[in-house]
Amino acid sequence: MRNALFLALALPLVAGPATGQALKGHNTNAPVDVEADRIEVQDRADRAIFVGNVRVSQADLTLASARLTVAYANGATSGVQIDRLDATGGVTIHKGDQTAQGSTAIYDLPRRLITMVGGVTLTQGGNRVSGGRMVIDLNSGRAVVDGSSIGASGTQGGSSGRVTGRFTVKKAQ
């Protein structure tokens, strides 16, 4: 079952974007905790900017980056509600044995979507898929990796317009 994610990703490589399950079972209703070296609150713009060694956690999912912009809404009775997280600067998202890395990530909390761009790599154990963009639907656990040319020049899978992968196989006995 551990390799099921990457087998699901490998099969459609010939026909189009890679798809599979990622971050399945994530609790998107859990509180979001943020820490950083510095915070700037822009209350009139309904956003907060975190800079330096940013770490975000929600349940067992963590996000690390150099910079994070949090867009929120102030509800009269419900308090602050986070709408969106925009992370830049070496973004890493980690849950269990799965890690996703890229240049930029956008977490749309109401839609429960994480979009990563710029030399994206998804790893689980010894398995790896790389591309230019990845969209993770936290409702279904489905991840789609494509070879979008959004990636930084020269990054694996980022600018070639192709998705690449390496998958471990059981040794024959």
JSON list of C-alpha atoms in Angstrom, two decimals:
[
{"chain": "A", "resi": 1, "resn": "MET", "atom": "CA", "xyz": [0.00, 0.00, 0.00]},
{"chain": "A", "resi": 2, "resn": "ARG", "atom": "CA", "xyz": [2.94, 2.33, 0.70]},
{"chain": "A", "resi": 3, "resn": "ASN", "atom": "CA", "xyz": [3.88, 2.36, -2.99]},
{"chain": "A", "resi": 4, "resn": "ALA", "atom": "CA", "xyz": [0.27, 2.64, -4.18]},
{"chain": "A", "resi": 5, "resn": "LEU", "atom": "CA", "xyz": [0.55, 6.44, -4.40]},
{"chain": "A", "resi": 6, "resn": "PHE", "atom": "CA", "xyz": [3.53, 6.27, -6.67]},
{"chain": "A", "resi": 7, "resn": "LEU", "atom": "CA", "xyz": [2.18, 3.41, -8.77]},
{"chain": "A", "resi": 8, "resn": "ALA", "atom": "CA", "xyz": [-0.94, 5.49, -9.33]},
{"chain": "A", "resi": 9, "resn": "LEU", "atom": "CA", "xyz": [1.30, 8.38, -10.32]},
{"chain": "A", "resi": 10, "resn": "ALA", "atom": "CA", "xyz": [3.45, 6.28, -12.67]},
{"chain": "A", "resi": 11, "resn": "LEU", "atom": "CA", "xyz": [0.72, 4.71, -14.80]},
{"chain": "A", "resi": 12, "resn": "PRO", "atom": "CA", "xyz": [-0.64, 7.90, -16.41]},
{"chain": "A", "resi": 13, "resn": "LEU", "atom": "CA", "xyz": [2.81, 9.33, -17.23]},
{"chain": "A", "resi": 14, "resn": "VAL", "atom": "CA", "xyz": [2.49, 8.18, -20.82]},
{"chain": "A", "resi": 15, "resn": "ALA", "atom": "CA", "xyz": [-0.92, 9.74, -21.41]},
{"chain": "A", "resi": 16, "resn": "GLY", "atom": "CA", "xyz": [-0.77, 13.04, -19.54]},
{"chain": "A", "resi": 17, "resn": "PRO", "atom": "CA", "xyz": [-0.31, 14.59, -16.13]},
{"chain": "A", "resi": 18, "resn": "ALA", "atom": "CA", "xyz": [0.54, 12.31, -13.25]},
{"chain": "A", "resi": 19, "resn": "THR", "atom": "CA", "xyz": [-2.19, 11.76, -10.68]},
{"chain": "A", "resi": 20, "resn": "GLY", "atom": "CA", "xyz": [-2.30, 9.96, -7.37]},
{"chain": "A", "resi": 21, "resn": "GLN", "atom": "CA", "xyz": [-3.17, 10.36, -3.73]},
{"chain": "A", "resi": 22, "resn": "ALA", "atom": "CA", "xyz": [-1.29, 12.73, -1.48]},
{"chain": "A", "resi": 23, "resn": "LEU", "atom": "CA", "xyz": [-1.91, 13.96, 2.05]},
{"chain": "A", "resi": 24, "resn": "LYS", "atom": "CA", "xyz": [-4.95, 11.73, 2.26]},
{"chain": "A", "resi": 25, "resn": "GLY", "atom": "CA", "xyz": [-6.94, 12.06, 5.46]},
{"chain": "A", "resi": 26, "resn": "HIS", "atom": "CA", "xyz": [-5.59, 15.50, 6.36]},
{"chain": "A", "resi": 27, "resn": "ASN", "atom": "CA", "xyz": [-7.77, 17.32, 8.91]},
{"chain": "A", "resi": 28, "resn": "THR", "atom": "CA", "xyz": [-8.41, 20.65, 7.18]},
{"chain": "A", "resi": 29, "resn": "ASN", "atom": "CA", "xyz": [-10.61, 21.81, 10.07]},
{"chain": "A", "resi": 30, "resn": "ALA", "atom": "CA", "xyz": [-7.75, 21.74, 12.59]},
{"chain": "A", "resi": 31, "resn": "PRO", "atom": "CA", "xyz": [-6.34, 25.07, 13.83]},
{"chain": "A", "resi": 32, "resn": "VAL", "atom": "CA", "xyz": [-3.47, 26.60, 11.85]},
{"chain": "A", "resi": 33, "resn": "ASP", "atom": "CA", "xyz": [-0.36, 27.49, 13.90]},
{"chain": "A", "resi": 34, "resn": "VAL", "atom": "CA", "xyz": [2.26, 29.84, 12.42]},
{"chain": "A", "resi": 35, "resn": "GLU", "atom": "CA", "xyz": [5.71, 30.84, 13.68]},
{"chain": "A", "resi": 36, "resn": "ALA", "atom": "CA", "xyz": [8.43, 32.98, 12.11]},
{"chain": "A", "resi": 37, "resn": "ASP", "atom": "CA", "xyz": [11.28, 35.37, 12.88]},
{"chain": "A", "resi": 38, "resn": "ARG", "atom": "CA", "xyz": [9.10, 38.40, 12.14]},
{"chain": "A", "resi": 39, "resn": "ILE", "atom": "CA", "xyz": [5.43, 39.26, 11.55]},
{"chain": "A", "resi": 40, "resn": "GLU", "atom": "CA", "xyz": [3.87, 42.32, 9.99]},
{"chain": "A", "resi": 41, "resn": "VAL", "atom": "CA", "xyz": [0.10, 42.68, 10.38]},
{"chain": "A", "resi": 42, "resn": "GLN", "atom": "CA", "xyz": [-1.64, 44.76, 7.72]},
{"chain": "A", "resi": 43, "resn": "ASP", "atom": "CA", "xyz": [-5.07, 44.88, 9.33]},
{"chain": "A", "resi": 44, "resn": "ARG", "atom": "CA", "xyz": [-6.67, 47.22, 6.77]},
{"chain": "A", "resi": 45, "resn": "ALA", "atom": "CA", "xyz": [-5.65, 44.81, 4.02]},
{"chain": "A", "resi": 46, "resn": "ASP", "atom": "CA", "xyz": [-6.73, 41.76, 6.07]},
{"chain": "A", "resi": 47, "resn": "ARG", "atom": "CA", "xyz": [-3.36, 40.06, 5.82]},
{"chain": "A", "resi": 48, "resn": "ALA", "atom": "CA", "xyz": [-0.33, 39.18, 7.87]},
{"chain": "A", "resi": 49, "resn": "ILE", "atom": "CA", "xyz": [3.15, 38.64, 6.49]},
{"chain": "A", "resi": 50, "resn": "PHE", "atom": "CA", "xyz": [5.52, 36.24, 8.21]},
{"chain": "A", "resi": 51, "resn": "VAL", "atom": "CA", "xyz": [9.21, 36.39, 7.28]},
{"chain": "A", "resi": 52, "resn": "GLY", "atom": "CA", "xyz": [12.20, 34.22, 8.19]},
{"chain": "A", "resi": 53, "resn": "ASN", "atom": "CA", "xyz": [12.17, 30.53, 9.06]},
{"chain": "A", "resi": 54, "resn": "VAL", "atom": "CA", "xyz": [8.41, 30.30, 8.65]},
{"chain": "A", "resi": 55, "resn": "ARG", "atom": "CA", "xyz": [6.75, 27.15, 9.92]},
{"chain": "A", "resi": 56, "resn": "VAL", "atom": "CA", "xyz": [3.05, 26.43, 9.62]},
{"chain": "A", "resi": 57, "resn": "SER", "atom": "CA", "xyz": [1.33, 23.40, 11.10]},
{"chain": "A", "resi": 58, "resn": "GLN", "atom": "CA", "xyz": [-2.20, 22.11, 10.81]},
{"chain": "A", "resi": 59, "resn": "ALA", "atom": "CA", "xyz": [-2.81, 18.76, 12.47]},
{"chain": "A", "resi": 60, "resn": "ASP", "atom": "CA", "xyz": [0.05, 16.53, 11.22]},
{"chain": "A", "resi": 61, "resn": "LEU", "atom": "CA", "xyz": [0.82, 18.63, 8.12]},
{"chain": "A", "resi": 62, "resn": "THR", "atom": "CA", "xyz": [3.69, 21.12, 8.21]},
{"chain": "A", "resi": 63, "resn": "LEU", "atom": "CA", "xyz": [4.78, 23.79, 5.76]},
{"chain": "A", "resi": 64, "resn": "ALA", "atom": "CA", "xyz": [8.15, 25.53, 5.88]},
{"chain": "A", "resi": 65, "resn": "SER", "atom": "CA", "xyz": [9.20, 28.54, 3.78]},
{"chain": "A", "resi": 66, "resn": "ALA", "atom": "CA", "xyz": [11.13, 31.79, 3.84]},
{"chain": "A", "resi": 67, "resn": "ARG", "atom": "CA", "xyz": [8.02, 33.98, 3.60]},
{"chain": "A", "resi": 68, "resn": "LEU", "atom": "CA", "xyz": [4.30, 33.52, 4.15]},
{"chain": "A", "resi": 69, "resn": "THR", "atom": "CA", "xyz": [1.38, 35.84, 3.49]},
{"chain": "A", "resi": 70, "resn": "VAL", "atom": "CA", "xyz": [-1.82, 34.97, 5.34]},
{"chain": "A", "resi": 71, "resn": "ALA", "atom": "CA", "xyz": [-5.05, 36.41, 3.90]},
{"chain": "A", "resi": 72, "resn": "TYR", "atom": "CA", "xyz": [-7.89, 36.44, 6.39]},
{"chain": "A", "resi": 73, "resn": "ALA", "atom": "CA", "xyz": [-11.35, 37.82, 7.01]},
{"chain": "A", "resi": 74, "resn": "ASN", "atom": "CA", "xyz": [-12.57, 39.35, 10.25]},
{"chain": "A", "resi": 75, "resn": "GLY", "atom": "CA", "xyz": [-15.99, 37.95, 11.06]},
{"chain": "A", "resi": 76, "resn": "ALA", "atom": "CA", "xyz": [-18.16, 39.98, 13.43]},
{"chain": "A", "resi": 77, "resn": "THR", "atom": "CA", "xyz": [-19.02, 36.94, 15.52]},
{"chain": "A", "resi": 78, "resn": "SER", "atom": "CA", "xyz": [-16.58, 34.27, 14.33]},
{"chain": "A", "resi": 79, "resn": "GLY", "atom": "CA", "xyz": [-13.28, 36.15, 14.73]},
{"chain": "A", "resi": 80, "resn": "VAL", "atom": "CA", "xyz": [-10.42, 35.81, 12.28]},
{"chain": "A", "resi": 81, "resn": "GLN", "atom": "CA", "xyz": [-10.92, 33.21, 9.53]},
{"chain": "A", "resi": 82, "resn": "ILE", "atom": "CA", "xyz": [-7.89, 32.31, 7.39]},
{"chain": "A", "resi": 83, "resn": "ASP", "atom": "CA", "xyz": [-8.74, 32.21, 3.68]},
{"chain": "A", "resi": 84, "resn": "ARG", "atom": "CA", "xyz": [-5.40, 31.64, 2.01]},
{"chain": "A", "resi": 85, "resn": "LEU", "atom": "CA", "xyz": [-1.71, 31.02, 2.68]},
{"chain": "A", "resi": 86, "resn": "ASP", "atom": "CA", "xyz": [0.85, 32.12, 0.07]},
{"chain": "A", "resi": 87, "resn": "ALA", "atom": "CA", "xyz": [4.31, 30.67, 0.77]},
{"chain": "A", "resi": 88, "resn": "THR", "atom": "CA", "xyz": [7.49, 31.52, -1.13]},
{"chain": "A", "resi": 89, "resn": "GLY", "atom": "CA", "xyz": [11.16, 30.72, -0.85]},
{"chain": "A", "resi": 90, "resn": "GLY", "atom": "CA", "xyz": [12.03, 27.04, -0.78]},
{"chain": "A", "resi": 91, "resn": "VAL", "atom": "CA", "xyz": [8.63, 25.70, 0.25]},
{"chain": "A", "resi": 92, "resn": "THR", "atom": "CA", "xyz": [8.47, 22.25, 1.84]},
{"chain": "A", "resi": 93, "resn": "ILE", "atom": "CA", "xyz": [5.22, 20.53, 2.82]},
{"chain": "A", "resi": 94, "resn": "HIS", "atom": "CA", "xyz": [5.50, 17.41, 4.95]},
{"chain": "A", "resi": 95, "resn": "LYS", "atom": "CA", "xyz": [3.02, 14.85, 6.26]},
{"chain": "A", "resi": 96, "resn": "GLY", "atom": "CA", "xyz": [4.02, 11.43, 7.48]},
{"chain": "A", "resi": 97, "resn": "ASP", "atom": "CA", "xyz": [6.38, 9.87, 4.95]},
{"chain": "A", "resi": 98, "resn": "GLN", "atom": "CA", "xyz": [5.34, 12.26, 2.15]},
{"chain": "A", "resi": 99, "resn": "THR", "atom": "CA", "xyz": [7.23, 15.45, 1.30]},
{"chain": "A", "resi": 100, "resn": "ALA", "atom": "CA", "xyz": [6.48, 17.99, -1.41]},
{"chain": "A", "resi": 101, "resn": "GLN", "atom": "CA", "xyz": [8.93, 20.74, -2.37]},
{"chain": "A", "resi": 102, "resn": "GLY", "atom": "CA", "xyz": [8.70, 23.70, -4.73]},
{"chain": "A", "resi": 103, "resn": "SER", "atom": "CA", "xyz": [9.41, 27.39, -5.13]},
{"chain": "A", "resi": 104, "resn": "THR", "atom": "CA", "xyz": [5.92, 28.63, -4.26]},
{"chain": "A", "resi": 105, "resn": "ALA", "atom": "CA", "xyz": [2.79, 27.18, -2.64]},
{"chain": "A", "resi": 106, "resn": "ILE", "atom": "CA", "xyz": [-0.74, 28.50, -2.30]},
{"chain": "A", "resi": 107, "resn": "TYR", "atom": "CA", "xyz": [-3.06, 26.87, 0.22]},
{"chain": "A", "resi": 108, "resn": "ASP", "atom": "CA", "xyz": [-6.70, 27.84, -0.44]},
{"chain": "A", "resi": 109, "resn": "LEU", "atom": "CA", "xyz": [-8.30, 26.83, 2.85]},
{"chain": "A", "resi": 110, "resn": "PRO", "atom": "CA", "xyz": [-12.00, 27.17, 1.90]},
{"chain": "A", "resi": 111, "resn": "ARG", "atom": "CA", "xyz": [-11.50, 25.08, -1.27]},
{"chain": "A", "resi": 112, "resn": "ARG", "atom": "CA", "xyz": [-8.99, 22.78, 0.48]},
{"chain": "A", "resi": 113, "resn": "LEU", "atom": "CA", "xyz": [-6.50, 22.99, -2.38]},
{"chain": "A", "resi": 114, "resn": "ILE", "atom": "CA", "xyz": [-2.72, 23.28, -2.27]},
{"chain": "A", "resi": 115, "resn": "THR", "atom": "CA", "xyz": [-1.02, 24.41, -5.48]},
{"chain": "A", "resi": 116, "resn": "MET", "atom": "CA", "xyz": [2.77, 24.25, -5.74]},
{"chain": "A", "resi": 117, "resn": "VAL", "atom": "CA", "xyz": [4.81, 25.62, -8.63]},
{"chain": "A", "resi": 118, "resn": "GLY", "atom": "CA", "xyz": [8.45, 25.89, -9.57]},
{"chain": "A", "resi": 119, "resn": "GLY", "atom": "CA", "xyz": [10.48, 22.69, -9.76]},
{"chain": "A", "resi": 120, "resn": "VAL", "atom": "CA", "xyz": [8.00, 20.64, -7.73]},
{"chain": "A", "resi": 121, "resn": "THR", "atom": "CA", "xyz": [9.06, 17.28, -6.29]},
{"chain": "A", "resi": 122, "resn": "LEU", "atom": "CA", "xyz": [6.83, 14.83, -4.41]},
{"chain": "A", "resi": 123, "resn": "THR", "atom": "CA", "xyz": [8.60, 12.05, -2.53]},
{"chain": "A", "resi": 124, "resn": "GLN", "atom": "CA", "xyz": [7.47, 9.08, -0.49]},
{"chain": "A", "resi": 125, "resn": "GLY", "atom": "CA", "xyz": [10.16, 6.72, 0.72]},
{"chain": "A", "resi": 126, "resn": "GLY", "atom": "CA", "xyz": [12.44, 5.98, -2.24]},
{"chain": "A", "resi": 127, "resn": "ASN", "atom": "CA", "xyz": [9.82, 7.09, -4.79]},
{"chain": "A", "resi": 128, "resn": "ARG", "atom": "CA", "xyz": [9.87, 10.51, -6.46]},
{"chain": "A", "resi": 129, "resn": "VAL", "atom": "CA", "xyz": [7.80, 12.45, -9.01]},
{"chain": "A", "resi": 130, "resn": "SER", "atom": "CA", "xyz": [8.94, 15.85, -10.34]},
{"chain": "A", "resi": 131, "resn": "GLY", "atom": "CA", "xyz": [7.24, 18.45, -12.50]},
{"chain": "A", "resi": 132, "resn": "GLY", "atom": "CA", "xyz": [6.56, 22.12, -12.87]},
{"chain": "A", "resi": 133, "resn": "ARG", "atom": "CA", "xyz": [3.27, 22.28, -10.97]},
{"chain": "A", "resi": 134, "resn": "MET", "atom": "CA", "xyz": [1.32, 20.13, -8.54]},
{"chain": "A", "resi": 135, "resn": "VAL", "atom": "CA", "xyz": [-2.24, 20.56, -7.28]},
{"chain": "A", "resi": 136, "resn": "ILE", "atom": "CA", "xyz": [-3.30, 18.61, -4.19]},
{"chain": "A", "resi": 137, "resn": "ASP", "atom": "CA", "xyz": [-7.02, 18.34, -3.43]},
{"chain": "A", "resi": 138, "resn": "LEU", "atom": "CA", "xyz": [-7.21, 17.73, 0.32]},
{"chain": "A", "resi": 139, "resn": "ASN", "atom": "CA", "xyz": [-10.87, 16.69, 0.02]},
{"chain": "A", "resi": 140, "resn": "SER", "atom": "CA", "xyz": [-10.03, 13.66, -2.08]},
{"chain": "A", "resi": 141, "resn": "GLY", "atom": "CA", "xyz": [-6.29, 13.26, -1.45]},
{"chain": "A", "resi": 142, "resn": "ARG", "atom": "CA", "xyz": [-5.75, 13.45, -5.23]},
{"chain": "A", "resi": 143, "resn": "ALA", "atom": "CA", "xyz": [-2.53, 15.03, -6.49]},
{"chain": "A", "resi": 144, "resn": "VAL", "atom": "CA", "xyz": [-1.94, 16.03, -10.09]},
{"chain": "A", "resi": 145, "resn": "VAL", "atom": "CA", "xyz": [1.61, 16.78, -11.24]},
{"chain": "A", "resi": 146, "resn": "ASP", "atom": "CA", "xyz": [2.18, 18.31, -14.64]},
{"chain": "A", "resi": 147, "resn": "GLY", "atom": "CA", "xyz": [5.22, 19.47, -16.53]},
{"chain": "A", "resi": 148, "resn": "SER", "atom": "CA", "xyz": [4.12, 23.08, -16.70]},
{"chain": "A", "resi": 149, "resn": "SER", "atom": "CA", "xyz": [6.93, 25.39, -17.77]},
{"chain": "A", "resi": 150, "resn": "ILE", "atom": "CA", "xyz": [6.33, 27.58, -14.71]},
{"chain": "A", "resi": 151, "resn": "GLY", "atom": "CA", "xyz": [9.36, 26.01, -13.00]},
{"chain": "A", "resi": 152, "resn": "ALA", "atom": "CA", "xyz": [12.68, 27.75, -12.61]},
{"chain": "A", "resi": 153, "resn": "SER", "atom": "CA", "xyz": [15.11, 27.28, -15.46]},
{"chain": "A", "resi": 154, "resn": "GLY", "atom": "CA", "xyz": [17.19, 24.16, -15.08]},
{"chain": "A", "resi": 155, "resn": "THR", "atom": "CA", "xyz": [15.18, 22.55, -12.26]},
{"chain": "A", "resi": 156, "resn": "GLN", "atom": "CA", "xyz": [14.33, 18.94, -12.81]},
{"chain": "A", "resi": 157, "resn": "GLY", "atom": "CA", "xyz": [10.89, 18.62, -14.35]},
{"chain": "A", "resi": 158, "resn": "GLY", "atom": "CA", "xyz": [10.31, 22.34, -13.98]},
{"chain": "A", "resi": 159, "resn": "SER", "atom": "CA", "xyz": [11.06, 23.76, -17.40]},
{"chain": "A", "resi": 160, "resn": "SER", "atom": "CA", "xyz": [11.14, 20.73, -19.68]},
{"chain": "A", "resi": 161, "resn": "GLY", "atom": "CA", "xyz": [7.36, 20.50, -19.91]},
{"chain": "A", "resi": 162, "resn": "ARG", "atom": "CA", "xyz": [7.53, 16.89, -18.76]},
{"chain": "A", "resi": 163, "resn": "VAL", "atom": "CA", "xyz": [6.89, 14.95, -15.60]},
{"chain": "A", "resi": 164, "resn": "THR", "atom": "CA", "xyz": [9.62, 12.63, -14.38]},
{"chain": "A", "resi": 165, "resn": "GLY", "atom": "CA", "xyz": [9.53, 9.87, -11.79]},
{"chain": "A", "resi": 166, "resn": "ARG", "atom": "CA", "xyz": [11.56, 7.17, -10.13]},
{"chain": "A", "resi": 167, "resn": "PHE", "atom": "CA", "xyz": [9.82, 4.32, -8.37]},
{"chain": "A", "resi": 168, "resn": "THR", "atom": "CA", "xyz": [11.18, 1.57, -6.14]},
{"chain": "A", "resi": 169, "resn": "VAL", "atom": "CA", "xyz": [10.27, -2.03, -6.88]},
{"chain": "A", "resi": 170, "resn": "LYS", "atom": "CA", "xyz": [10.43, -5.09, -4.67]},
{"chain": "A", "resi": 171, "resn": "LYS", "atom": "CA", "xyz": [13.50, -7.19, -5.19]},
{"chain": "A", "resi": 172, "resn": "ALA", "atom": "CA", "xyz": [12.85, -10.59, -6.73]},
{"chain": "A", "resi": 173, "resn": "GLN", "atom": "CA", "xyz": [13.52, -13.48, -4.36]}
]
